[in-house]
Backbone as a chain_set.jsonl record, in Angstrom:
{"seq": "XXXXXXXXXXXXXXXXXXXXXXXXXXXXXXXXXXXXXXXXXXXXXXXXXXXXXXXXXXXXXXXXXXXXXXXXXXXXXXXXXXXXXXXXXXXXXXXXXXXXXXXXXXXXXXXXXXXXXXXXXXXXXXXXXXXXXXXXXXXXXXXXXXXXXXXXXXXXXXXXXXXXXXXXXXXXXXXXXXXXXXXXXXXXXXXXXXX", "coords": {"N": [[14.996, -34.742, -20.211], [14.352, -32.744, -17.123], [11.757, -33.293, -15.77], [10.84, -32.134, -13.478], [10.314, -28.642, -12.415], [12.118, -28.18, -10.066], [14.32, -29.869, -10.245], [15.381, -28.843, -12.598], [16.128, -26.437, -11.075], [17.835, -26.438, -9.203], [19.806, -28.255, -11.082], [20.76, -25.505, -12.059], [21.519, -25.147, -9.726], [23.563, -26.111, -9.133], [25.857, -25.622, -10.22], [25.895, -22.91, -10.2], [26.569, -20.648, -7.627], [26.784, -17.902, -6.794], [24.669, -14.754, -5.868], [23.566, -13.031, -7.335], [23.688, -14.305, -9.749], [22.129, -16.321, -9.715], [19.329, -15.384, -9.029], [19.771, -13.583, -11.399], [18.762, -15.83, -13.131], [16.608, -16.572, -11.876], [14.737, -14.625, -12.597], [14.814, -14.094, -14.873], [13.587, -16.626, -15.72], [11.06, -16.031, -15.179], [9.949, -13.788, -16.436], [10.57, -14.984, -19.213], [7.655, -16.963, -18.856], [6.222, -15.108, -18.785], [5.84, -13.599, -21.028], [5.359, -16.366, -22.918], [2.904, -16.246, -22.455], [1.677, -13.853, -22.902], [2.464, -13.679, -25.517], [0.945, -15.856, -26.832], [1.574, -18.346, -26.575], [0.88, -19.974, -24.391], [0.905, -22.746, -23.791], [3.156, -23.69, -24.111], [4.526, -22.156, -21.547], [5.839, -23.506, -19.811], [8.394, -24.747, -21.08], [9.399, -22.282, -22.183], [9.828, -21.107, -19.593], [11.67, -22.77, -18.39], [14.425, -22.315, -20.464], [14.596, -19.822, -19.965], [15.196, -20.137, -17.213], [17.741, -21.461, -16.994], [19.366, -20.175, -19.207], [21.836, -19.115, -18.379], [23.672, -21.378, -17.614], [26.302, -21.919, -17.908], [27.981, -19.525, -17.413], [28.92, -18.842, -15.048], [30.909, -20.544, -13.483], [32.519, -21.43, -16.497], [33.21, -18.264, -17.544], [34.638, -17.855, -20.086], [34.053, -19.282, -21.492], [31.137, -19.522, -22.153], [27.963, -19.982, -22.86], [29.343, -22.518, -24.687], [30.264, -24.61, -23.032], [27.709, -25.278, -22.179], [26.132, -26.489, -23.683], [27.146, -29.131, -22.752], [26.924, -29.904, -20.39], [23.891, -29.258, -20.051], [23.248, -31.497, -21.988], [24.172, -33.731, -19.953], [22.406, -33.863, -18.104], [20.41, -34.724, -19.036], [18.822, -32.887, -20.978], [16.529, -32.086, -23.802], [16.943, -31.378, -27.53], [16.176, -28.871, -28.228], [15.919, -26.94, -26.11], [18.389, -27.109, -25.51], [19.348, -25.827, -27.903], [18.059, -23.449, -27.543], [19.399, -22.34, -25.513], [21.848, -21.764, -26.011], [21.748, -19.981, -28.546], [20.993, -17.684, -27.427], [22.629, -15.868, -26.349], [23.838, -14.938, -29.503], [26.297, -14.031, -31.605], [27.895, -13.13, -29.513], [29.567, -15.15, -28.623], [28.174, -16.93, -29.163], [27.475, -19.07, -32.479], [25.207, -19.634, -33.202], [21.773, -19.089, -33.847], [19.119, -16.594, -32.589], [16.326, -18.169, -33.381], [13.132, -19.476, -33.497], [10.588, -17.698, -31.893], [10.438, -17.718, -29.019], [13.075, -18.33, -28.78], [14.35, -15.368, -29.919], [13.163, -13.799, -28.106], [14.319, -14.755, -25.368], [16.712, -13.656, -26.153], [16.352, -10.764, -26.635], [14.889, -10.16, -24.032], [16.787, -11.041, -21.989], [19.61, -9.615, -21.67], [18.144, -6.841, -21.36], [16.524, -7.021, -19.179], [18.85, -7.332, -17.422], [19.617, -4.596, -17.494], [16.92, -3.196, -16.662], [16.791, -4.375, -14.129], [19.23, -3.308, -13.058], [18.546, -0.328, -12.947], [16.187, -0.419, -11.438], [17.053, -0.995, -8.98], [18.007, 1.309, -8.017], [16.236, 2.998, -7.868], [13.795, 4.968, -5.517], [11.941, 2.854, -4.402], [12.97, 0.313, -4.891], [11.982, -1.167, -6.7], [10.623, -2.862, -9.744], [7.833, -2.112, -10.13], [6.829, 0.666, -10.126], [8.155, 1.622, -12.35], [9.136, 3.482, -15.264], [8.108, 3.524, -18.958], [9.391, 5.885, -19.816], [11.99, 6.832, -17.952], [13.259, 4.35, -17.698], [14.28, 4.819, -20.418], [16.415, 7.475, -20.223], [18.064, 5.999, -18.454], [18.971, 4.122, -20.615], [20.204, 5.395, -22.109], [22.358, 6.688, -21.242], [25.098, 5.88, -21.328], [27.189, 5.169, -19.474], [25.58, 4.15, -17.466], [24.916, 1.131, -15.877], [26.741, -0.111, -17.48], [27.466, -2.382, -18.609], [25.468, -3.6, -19.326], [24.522, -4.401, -22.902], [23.495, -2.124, -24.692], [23.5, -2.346, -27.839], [22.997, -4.864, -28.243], [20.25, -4.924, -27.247], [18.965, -3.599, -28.668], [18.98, -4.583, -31.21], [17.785, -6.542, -30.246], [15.15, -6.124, -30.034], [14.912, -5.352, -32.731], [15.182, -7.804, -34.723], [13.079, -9.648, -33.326], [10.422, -7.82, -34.449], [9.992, -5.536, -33.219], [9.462, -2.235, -31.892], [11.668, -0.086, -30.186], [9.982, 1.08, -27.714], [8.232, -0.674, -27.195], [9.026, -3.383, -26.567], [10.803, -2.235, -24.146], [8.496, -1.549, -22.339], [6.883, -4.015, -21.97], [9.083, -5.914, -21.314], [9.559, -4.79, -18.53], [6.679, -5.315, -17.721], [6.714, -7.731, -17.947], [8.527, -8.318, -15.764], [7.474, -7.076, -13.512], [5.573, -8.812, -12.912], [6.664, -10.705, -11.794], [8.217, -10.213, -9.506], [7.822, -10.249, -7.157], [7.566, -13.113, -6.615], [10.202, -13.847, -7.001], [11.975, -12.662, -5.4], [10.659, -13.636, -2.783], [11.301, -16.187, -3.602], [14.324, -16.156, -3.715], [14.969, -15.479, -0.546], [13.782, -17.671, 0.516], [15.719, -19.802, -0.555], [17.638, -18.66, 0.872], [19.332, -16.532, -0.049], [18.521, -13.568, -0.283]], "CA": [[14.576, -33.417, -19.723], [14.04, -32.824, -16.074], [10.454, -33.855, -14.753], [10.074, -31.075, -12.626], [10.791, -27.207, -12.34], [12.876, -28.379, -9.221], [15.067, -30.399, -10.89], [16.166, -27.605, -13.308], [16.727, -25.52, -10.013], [18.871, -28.167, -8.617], [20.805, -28.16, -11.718], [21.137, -24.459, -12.344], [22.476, -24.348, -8.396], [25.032, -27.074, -8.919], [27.049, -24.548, -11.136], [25.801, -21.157, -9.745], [26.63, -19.67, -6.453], [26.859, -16.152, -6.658], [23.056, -14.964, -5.517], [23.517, -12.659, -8.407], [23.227, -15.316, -11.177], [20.709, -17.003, -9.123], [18.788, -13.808, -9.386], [19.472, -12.867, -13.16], [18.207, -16.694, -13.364], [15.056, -16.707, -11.563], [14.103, -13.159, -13.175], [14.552, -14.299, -17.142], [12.253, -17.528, -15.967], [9.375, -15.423, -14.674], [10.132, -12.869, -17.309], [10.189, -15.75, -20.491], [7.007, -17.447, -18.51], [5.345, -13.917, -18.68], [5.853, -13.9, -22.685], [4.74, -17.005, -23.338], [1.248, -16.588, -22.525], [1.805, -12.742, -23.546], [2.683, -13.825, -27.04], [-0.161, -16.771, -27.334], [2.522, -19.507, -26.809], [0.552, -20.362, -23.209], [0.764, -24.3, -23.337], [4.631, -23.851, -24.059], [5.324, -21.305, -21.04], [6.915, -24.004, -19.113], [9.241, -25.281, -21.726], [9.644, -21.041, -21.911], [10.773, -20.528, -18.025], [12.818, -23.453, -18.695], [15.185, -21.875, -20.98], [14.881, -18.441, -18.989], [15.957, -20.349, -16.139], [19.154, -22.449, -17.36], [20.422, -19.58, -20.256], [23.433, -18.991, -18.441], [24.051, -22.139, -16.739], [28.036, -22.311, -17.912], [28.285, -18.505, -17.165], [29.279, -18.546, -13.622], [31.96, -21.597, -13.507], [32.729, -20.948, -17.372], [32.94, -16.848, -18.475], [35.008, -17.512, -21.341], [33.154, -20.858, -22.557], [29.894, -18.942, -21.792], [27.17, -20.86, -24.45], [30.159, -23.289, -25.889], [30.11, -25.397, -22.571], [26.261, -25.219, -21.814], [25.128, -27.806, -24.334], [27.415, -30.604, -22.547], [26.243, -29.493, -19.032], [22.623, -29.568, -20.319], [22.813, -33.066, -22.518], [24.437, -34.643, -19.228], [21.387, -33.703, -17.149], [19.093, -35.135, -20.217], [17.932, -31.746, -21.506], [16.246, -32.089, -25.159], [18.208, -30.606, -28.077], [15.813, -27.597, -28.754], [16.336, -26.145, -25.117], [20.28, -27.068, -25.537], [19.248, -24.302, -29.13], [17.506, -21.766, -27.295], [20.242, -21.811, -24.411], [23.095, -21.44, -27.31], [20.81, -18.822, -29.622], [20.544, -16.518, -26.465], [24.516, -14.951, -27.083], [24.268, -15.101, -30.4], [27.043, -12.897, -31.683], [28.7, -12.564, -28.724], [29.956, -15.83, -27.851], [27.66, -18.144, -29.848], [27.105, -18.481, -33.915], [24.492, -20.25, -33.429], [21.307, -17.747, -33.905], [17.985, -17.486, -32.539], [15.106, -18.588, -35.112], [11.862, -19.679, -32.645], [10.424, -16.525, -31.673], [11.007, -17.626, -28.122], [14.618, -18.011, -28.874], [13.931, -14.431, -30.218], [12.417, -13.27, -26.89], [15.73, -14.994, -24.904], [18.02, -13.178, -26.973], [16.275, -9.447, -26.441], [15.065, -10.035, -22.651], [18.195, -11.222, -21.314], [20.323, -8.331, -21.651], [17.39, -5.843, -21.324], [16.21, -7.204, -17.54], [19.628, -6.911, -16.647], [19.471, -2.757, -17.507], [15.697, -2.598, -16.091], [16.999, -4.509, -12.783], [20.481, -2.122, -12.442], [17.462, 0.855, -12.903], [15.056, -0.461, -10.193], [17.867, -0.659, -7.497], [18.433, 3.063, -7.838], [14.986, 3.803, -7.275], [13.593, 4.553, -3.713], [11.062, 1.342, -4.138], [13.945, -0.798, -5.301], [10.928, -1.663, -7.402], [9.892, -2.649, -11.303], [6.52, -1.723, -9.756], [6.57, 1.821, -10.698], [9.259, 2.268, -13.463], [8.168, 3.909, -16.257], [9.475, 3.744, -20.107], [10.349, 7.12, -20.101], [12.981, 6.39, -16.831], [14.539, 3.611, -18.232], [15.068, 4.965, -21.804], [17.119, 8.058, -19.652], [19.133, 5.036, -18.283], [19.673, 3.508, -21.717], [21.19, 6.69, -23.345], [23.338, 7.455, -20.7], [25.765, 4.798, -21.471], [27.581, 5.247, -18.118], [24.864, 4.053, -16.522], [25.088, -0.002, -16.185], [28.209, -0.621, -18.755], [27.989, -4.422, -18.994], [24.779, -4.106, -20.355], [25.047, -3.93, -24.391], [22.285, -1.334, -25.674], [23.16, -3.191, -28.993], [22.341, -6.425, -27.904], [18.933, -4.831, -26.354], [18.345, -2.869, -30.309], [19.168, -5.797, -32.009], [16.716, -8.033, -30.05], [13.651, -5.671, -31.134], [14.724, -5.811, -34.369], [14.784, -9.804, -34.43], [11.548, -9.541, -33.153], [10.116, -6.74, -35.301], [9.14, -4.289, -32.551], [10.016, -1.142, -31.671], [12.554, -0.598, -28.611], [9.592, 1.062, -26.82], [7.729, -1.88, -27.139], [10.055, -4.218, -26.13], [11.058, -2.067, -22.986], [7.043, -1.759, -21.901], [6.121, -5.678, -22.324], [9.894, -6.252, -20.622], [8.8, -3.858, -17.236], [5.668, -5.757, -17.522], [7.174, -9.068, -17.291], [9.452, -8.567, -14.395], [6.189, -6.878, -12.725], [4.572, -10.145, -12.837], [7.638, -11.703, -10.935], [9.37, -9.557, -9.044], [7.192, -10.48, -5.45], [7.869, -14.254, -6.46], [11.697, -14.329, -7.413], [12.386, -12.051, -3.963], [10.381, -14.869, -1.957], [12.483, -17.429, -3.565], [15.48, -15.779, -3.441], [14.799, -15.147, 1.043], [13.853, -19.132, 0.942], [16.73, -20.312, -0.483], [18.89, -18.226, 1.757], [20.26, -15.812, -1.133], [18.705, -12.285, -0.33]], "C": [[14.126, -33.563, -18.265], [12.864, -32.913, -16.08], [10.212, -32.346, -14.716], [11.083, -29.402, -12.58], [12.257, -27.371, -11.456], [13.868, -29.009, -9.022], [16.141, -29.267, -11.803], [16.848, -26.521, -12.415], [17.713, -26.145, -9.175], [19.795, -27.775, -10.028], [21.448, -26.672, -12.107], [21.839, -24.357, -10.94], [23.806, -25.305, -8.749], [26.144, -26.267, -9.959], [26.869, -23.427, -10.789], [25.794, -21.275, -8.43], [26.124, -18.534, -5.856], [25.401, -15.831, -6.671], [22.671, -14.3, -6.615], [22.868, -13.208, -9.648], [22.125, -15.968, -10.734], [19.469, -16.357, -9.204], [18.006, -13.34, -10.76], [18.527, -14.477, -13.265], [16.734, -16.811, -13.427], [13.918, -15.533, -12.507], [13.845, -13.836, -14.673], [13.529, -15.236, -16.811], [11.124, -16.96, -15.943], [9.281, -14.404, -16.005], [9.698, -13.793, -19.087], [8.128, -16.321, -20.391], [5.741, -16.094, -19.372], [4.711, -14.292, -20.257], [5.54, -14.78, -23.091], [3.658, -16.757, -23.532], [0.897, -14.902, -23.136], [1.492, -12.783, -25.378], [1.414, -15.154, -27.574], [0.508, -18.17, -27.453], [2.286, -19.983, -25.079], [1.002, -22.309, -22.902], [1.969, -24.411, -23.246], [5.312, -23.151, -22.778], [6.101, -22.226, -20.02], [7.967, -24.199, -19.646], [10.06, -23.388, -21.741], [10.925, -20.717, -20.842], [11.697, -21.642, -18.316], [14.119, -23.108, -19.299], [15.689, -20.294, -20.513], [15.562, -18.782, -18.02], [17.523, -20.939, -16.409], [19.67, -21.673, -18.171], [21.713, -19.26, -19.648], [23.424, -19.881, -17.23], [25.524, -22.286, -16.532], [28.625, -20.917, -17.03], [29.542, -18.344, -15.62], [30.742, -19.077, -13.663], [33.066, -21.659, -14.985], [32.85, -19.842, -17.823], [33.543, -17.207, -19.792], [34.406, -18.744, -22.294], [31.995, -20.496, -22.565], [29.147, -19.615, -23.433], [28.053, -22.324, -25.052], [30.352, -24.479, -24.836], [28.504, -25.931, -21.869], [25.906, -26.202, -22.722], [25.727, -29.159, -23.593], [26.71, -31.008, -21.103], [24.49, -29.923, -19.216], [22.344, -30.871, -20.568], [22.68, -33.869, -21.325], [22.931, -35.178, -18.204], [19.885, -34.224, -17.918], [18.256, -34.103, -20.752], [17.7, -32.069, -23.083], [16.668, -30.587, -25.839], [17.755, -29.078, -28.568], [15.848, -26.824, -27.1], [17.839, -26.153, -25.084], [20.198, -25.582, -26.936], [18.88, -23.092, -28.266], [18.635, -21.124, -26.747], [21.52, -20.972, -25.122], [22.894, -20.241, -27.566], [21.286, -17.47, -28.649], [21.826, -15.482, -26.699], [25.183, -15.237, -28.364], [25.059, -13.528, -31.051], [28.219, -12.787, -31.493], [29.82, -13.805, -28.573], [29.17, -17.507, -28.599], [27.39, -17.905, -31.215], [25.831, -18.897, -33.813], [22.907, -18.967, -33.073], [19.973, -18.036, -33.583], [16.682, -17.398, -34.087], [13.833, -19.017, -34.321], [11.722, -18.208, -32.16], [10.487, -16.688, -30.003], [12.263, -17.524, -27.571], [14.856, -16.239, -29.078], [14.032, -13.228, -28.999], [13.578, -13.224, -25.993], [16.196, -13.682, -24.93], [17.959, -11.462, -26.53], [16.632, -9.034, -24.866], [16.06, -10.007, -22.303], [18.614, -10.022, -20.505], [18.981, -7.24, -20.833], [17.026, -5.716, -19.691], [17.023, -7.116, -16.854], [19.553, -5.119, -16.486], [17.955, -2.333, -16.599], [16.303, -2.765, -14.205], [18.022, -3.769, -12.0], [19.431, -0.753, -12.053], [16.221, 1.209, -11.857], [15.967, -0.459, -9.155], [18.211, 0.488, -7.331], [17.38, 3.858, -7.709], [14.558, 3.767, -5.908], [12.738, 3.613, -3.219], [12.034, 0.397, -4.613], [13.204, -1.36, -6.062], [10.458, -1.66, -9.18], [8.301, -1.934, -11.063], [6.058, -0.204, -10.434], [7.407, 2.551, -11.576], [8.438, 2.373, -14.692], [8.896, 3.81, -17.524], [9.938, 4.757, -20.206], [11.9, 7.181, -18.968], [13.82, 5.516, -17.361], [14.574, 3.982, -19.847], [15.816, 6.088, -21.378], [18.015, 7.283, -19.661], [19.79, 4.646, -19.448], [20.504, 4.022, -22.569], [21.998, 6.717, -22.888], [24.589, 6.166, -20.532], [26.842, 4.293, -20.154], [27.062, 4.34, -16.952], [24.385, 2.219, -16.971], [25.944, -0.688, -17.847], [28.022, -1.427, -19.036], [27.001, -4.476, -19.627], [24.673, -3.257, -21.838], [23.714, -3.307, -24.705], [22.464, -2.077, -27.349], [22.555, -4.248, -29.254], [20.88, -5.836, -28.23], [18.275, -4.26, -28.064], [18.237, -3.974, -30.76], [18.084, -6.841, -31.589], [15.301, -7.519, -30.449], [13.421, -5.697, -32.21], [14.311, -7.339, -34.657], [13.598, -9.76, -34.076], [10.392, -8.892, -33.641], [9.309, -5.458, -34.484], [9.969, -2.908, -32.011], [10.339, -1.02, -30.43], [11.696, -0.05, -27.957], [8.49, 0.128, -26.449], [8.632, -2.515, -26.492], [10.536, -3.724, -24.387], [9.652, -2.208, -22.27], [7.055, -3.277, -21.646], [7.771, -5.708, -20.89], [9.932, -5.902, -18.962], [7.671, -4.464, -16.946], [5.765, -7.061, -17.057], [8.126, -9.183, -15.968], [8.472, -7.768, -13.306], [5.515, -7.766, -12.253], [5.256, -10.474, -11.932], [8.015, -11.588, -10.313], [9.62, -9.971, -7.456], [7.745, -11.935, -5.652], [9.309, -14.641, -6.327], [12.031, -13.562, -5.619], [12.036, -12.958, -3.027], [11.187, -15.317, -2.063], [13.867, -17.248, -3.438], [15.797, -15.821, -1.694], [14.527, -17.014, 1.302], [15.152, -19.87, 0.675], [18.418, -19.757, 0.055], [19.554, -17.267, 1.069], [19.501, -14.64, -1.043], [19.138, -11.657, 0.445]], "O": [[13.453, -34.577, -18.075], [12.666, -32.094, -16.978], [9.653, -31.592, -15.512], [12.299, -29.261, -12.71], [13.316, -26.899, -11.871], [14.462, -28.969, -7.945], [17.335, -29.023, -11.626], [17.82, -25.85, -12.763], [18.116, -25.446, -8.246], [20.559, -26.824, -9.855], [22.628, -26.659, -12.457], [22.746, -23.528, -10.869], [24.962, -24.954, -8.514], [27.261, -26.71, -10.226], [27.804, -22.675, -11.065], [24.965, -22.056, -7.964], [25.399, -18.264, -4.899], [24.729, -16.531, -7.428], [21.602, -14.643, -7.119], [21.925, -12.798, -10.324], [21.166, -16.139, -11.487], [18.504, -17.056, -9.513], [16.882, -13.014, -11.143], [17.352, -14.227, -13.534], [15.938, -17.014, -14.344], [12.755, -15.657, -12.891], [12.806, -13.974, -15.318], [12.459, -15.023, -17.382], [10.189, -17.342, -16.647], [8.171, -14.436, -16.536], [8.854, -13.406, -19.895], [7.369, -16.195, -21.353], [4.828, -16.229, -20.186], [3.703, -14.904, -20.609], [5.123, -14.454, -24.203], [3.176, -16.935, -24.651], [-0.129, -14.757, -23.8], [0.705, -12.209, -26.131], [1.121, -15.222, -28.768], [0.116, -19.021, -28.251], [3.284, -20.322, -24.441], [1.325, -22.823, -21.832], [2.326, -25.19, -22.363], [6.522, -23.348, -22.666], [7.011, -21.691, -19.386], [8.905, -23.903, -18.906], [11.213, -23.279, -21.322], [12.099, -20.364, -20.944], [12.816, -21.181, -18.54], [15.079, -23.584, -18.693], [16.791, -19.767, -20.664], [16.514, -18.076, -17.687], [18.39, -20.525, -15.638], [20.823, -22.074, -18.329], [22.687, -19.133, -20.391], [23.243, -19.461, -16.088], [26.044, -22.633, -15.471], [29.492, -21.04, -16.166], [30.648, -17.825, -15.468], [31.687, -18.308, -13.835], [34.26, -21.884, -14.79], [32.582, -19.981, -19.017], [32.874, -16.813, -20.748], [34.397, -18.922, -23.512], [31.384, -21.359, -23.194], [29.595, -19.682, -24.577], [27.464, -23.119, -25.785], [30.62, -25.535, -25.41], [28.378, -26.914, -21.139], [25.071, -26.938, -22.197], [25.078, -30.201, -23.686], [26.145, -32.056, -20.794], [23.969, -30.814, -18.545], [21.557, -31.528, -19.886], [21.699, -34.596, -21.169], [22.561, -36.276, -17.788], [18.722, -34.14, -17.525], [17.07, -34.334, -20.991], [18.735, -32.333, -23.695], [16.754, -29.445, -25.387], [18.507, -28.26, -29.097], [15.731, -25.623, -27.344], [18.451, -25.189, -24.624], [20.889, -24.566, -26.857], [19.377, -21.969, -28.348], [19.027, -19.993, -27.03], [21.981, -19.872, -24.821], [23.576, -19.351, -27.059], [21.829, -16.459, -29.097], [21.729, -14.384, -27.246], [26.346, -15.585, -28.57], [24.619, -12.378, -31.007], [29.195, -12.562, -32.208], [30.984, -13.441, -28.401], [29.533, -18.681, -28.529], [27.067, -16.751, -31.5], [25.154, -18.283, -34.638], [23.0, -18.121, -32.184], [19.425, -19.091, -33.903], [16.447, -16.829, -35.153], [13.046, -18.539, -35.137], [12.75, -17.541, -32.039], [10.612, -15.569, -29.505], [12.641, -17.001, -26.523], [15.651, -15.781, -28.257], [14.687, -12.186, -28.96], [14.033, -12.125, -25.678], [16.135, -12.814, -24.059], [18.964, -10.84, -26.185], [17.53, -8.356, -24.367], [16.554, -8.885, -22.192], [18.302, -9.567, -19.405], [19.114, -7.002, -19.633], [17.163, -4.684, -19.033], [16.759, -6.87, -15.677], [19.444, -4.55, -15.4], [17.899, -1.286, -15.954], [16.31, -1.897, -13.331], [17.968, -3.548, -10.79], [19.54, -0.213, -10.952], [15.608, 2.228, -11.54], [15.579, 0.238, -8.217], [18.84, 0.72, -6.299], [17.4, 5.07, -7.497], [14.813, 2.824, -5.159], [12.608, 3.387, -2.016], [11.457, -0.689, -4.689], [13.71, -2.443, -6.354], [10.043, -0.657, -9.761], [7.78, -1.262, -11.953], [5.062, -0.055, -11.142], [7.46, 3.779, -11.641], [7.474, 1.711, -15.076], [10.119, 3.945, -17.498], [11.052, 4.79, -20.727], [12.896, 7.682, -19.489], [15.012, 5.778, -17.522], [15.054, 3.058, -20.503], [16.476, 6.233, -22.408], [18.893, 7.396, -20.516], [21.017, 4.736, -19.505], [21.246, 3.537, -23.423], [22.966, 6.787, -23.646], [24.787, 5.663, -19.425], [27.175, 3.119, -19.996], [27.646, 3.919, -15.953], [23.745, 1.934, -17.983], [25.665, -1.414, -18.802], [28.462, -1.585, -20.175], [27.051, -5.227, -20.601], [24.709, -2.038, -22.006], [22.802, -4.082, -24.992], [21.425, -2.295, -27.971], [21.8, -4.56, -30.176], [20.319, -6.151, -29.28], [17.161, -4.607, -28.459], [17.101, -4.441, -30.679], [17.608, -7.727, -32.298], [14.455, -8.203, -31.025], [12.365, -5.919, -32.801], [13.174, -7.798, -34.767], [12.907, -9.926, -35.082], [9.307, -9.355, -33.29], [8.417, -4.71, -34.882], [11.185, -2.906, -31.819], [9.697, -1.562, -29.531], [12.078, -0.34, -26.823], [7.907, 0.249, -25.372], [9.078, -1.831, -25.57], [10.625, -4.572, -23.499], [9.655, -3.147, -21.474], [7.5, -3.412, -20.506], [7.513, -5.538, -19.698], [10.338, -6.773, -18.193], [7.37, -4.284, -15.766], [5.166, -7.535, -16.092], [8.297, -10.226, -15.336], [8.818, -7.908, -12.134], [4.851, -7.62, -11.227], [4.598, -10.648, -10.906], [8.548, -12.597, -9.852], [10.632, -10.055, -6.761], [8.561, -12.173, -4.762], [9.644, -15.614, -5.651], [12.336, -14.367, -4.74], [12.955, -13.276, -2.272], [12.071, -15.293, -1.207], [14.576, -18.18, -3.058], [16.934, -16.214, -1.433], [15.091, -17.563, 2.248], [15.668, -20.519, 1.585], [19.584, -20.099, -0.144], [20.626, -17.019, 1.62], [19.696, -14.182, -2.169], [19.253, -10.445, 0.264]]}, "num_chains": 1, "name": "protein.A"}
């Protein structure tokens, strides 16, 4: 397992480019990190952003191996075999059988998807900002199916269920976690040359 945070960022760039994925990357870490200590799983939130940060490491270089080449990519780099599960778990369904069962795997599986629809929803606001989005705003967005296509409203149902909360739960807490992050991932995004 990598040592250090900076190690894992190092290996998530050596397959991602696109500032995009670099982006969705940094966001799910700060976003899983959030939930850790949210959910009472504080001593774990590194092992957390860890798996927020690396879930779509194949994605970029891989679309159609998406999850099915990520465990060899991971082992090579010495990742232990329950972050090679979470990374899997996260497209379960879609692309992976393999399903999540840790309630951080759980967490993965909902966020993901969901921060992509909050983050299509904050660039169309005039703060470009999670800062002041409200759940009633993005459950507009989520009906109007038009509105960010790629992301699966099933996925995003399906991960509250798995989790046993109700989708306006799940959107609240999710707005809350990319609140936490939003000033940090934009830094790092302007340091490493990608905003």
């Amino acid at each position: 397992m990598p040592h250090t945070r900076e190690e894992a960022l190092a290996l998530l760039r050596q397959y991602n480019k696109e500032p995009f994925h670099i982006l969705h990357a940094l966001t799910v870490e700060g976003v899983m990190a959030w939930y850790a200590g949210e959910l009472g799983y504080g001593e774990e939130a590194g092992f957390w952003s860890l798996a927020g940060l690396l879930h779509d490491i194949d994605f970029e270089q891989w679309p159609d191996q998406h999850c099915q080449k990520a465990p060899e990519l991971l082992r090579k780099a010495g990742m232990e075999e329950r972050l090679i599960h979470a990374v899997v778990s996260h497209a379960y369904g879609l692309c992976s059988e393999v399903a999540p069962e840790h309630e951080m795997e759980k967490v993965l599986f909902a966020a993901d998807e969901l921060t992509g629809l909050i983050g299509a929803a904050a660039r169309m606001r005039p703060s470009k900002s999670v800062q002041d989005m409200e759940v009633s705003s993005l459950k507009k967005k989520f009906k109007d199916k038009k509105f960010a296509a790629g992301c699966s409203r099933d996925v995003i149902r399906q991960g509250a269920e798995r989790l046993g909360w109700d989708l306006d739960v799940l959107m609240e807490r999710t707005i809350l976690a990319m609140r936490s992050c939003e000033e940090r991932v934009a830094a790092e995004m302007a340091a490493l040359g990608l905003a």
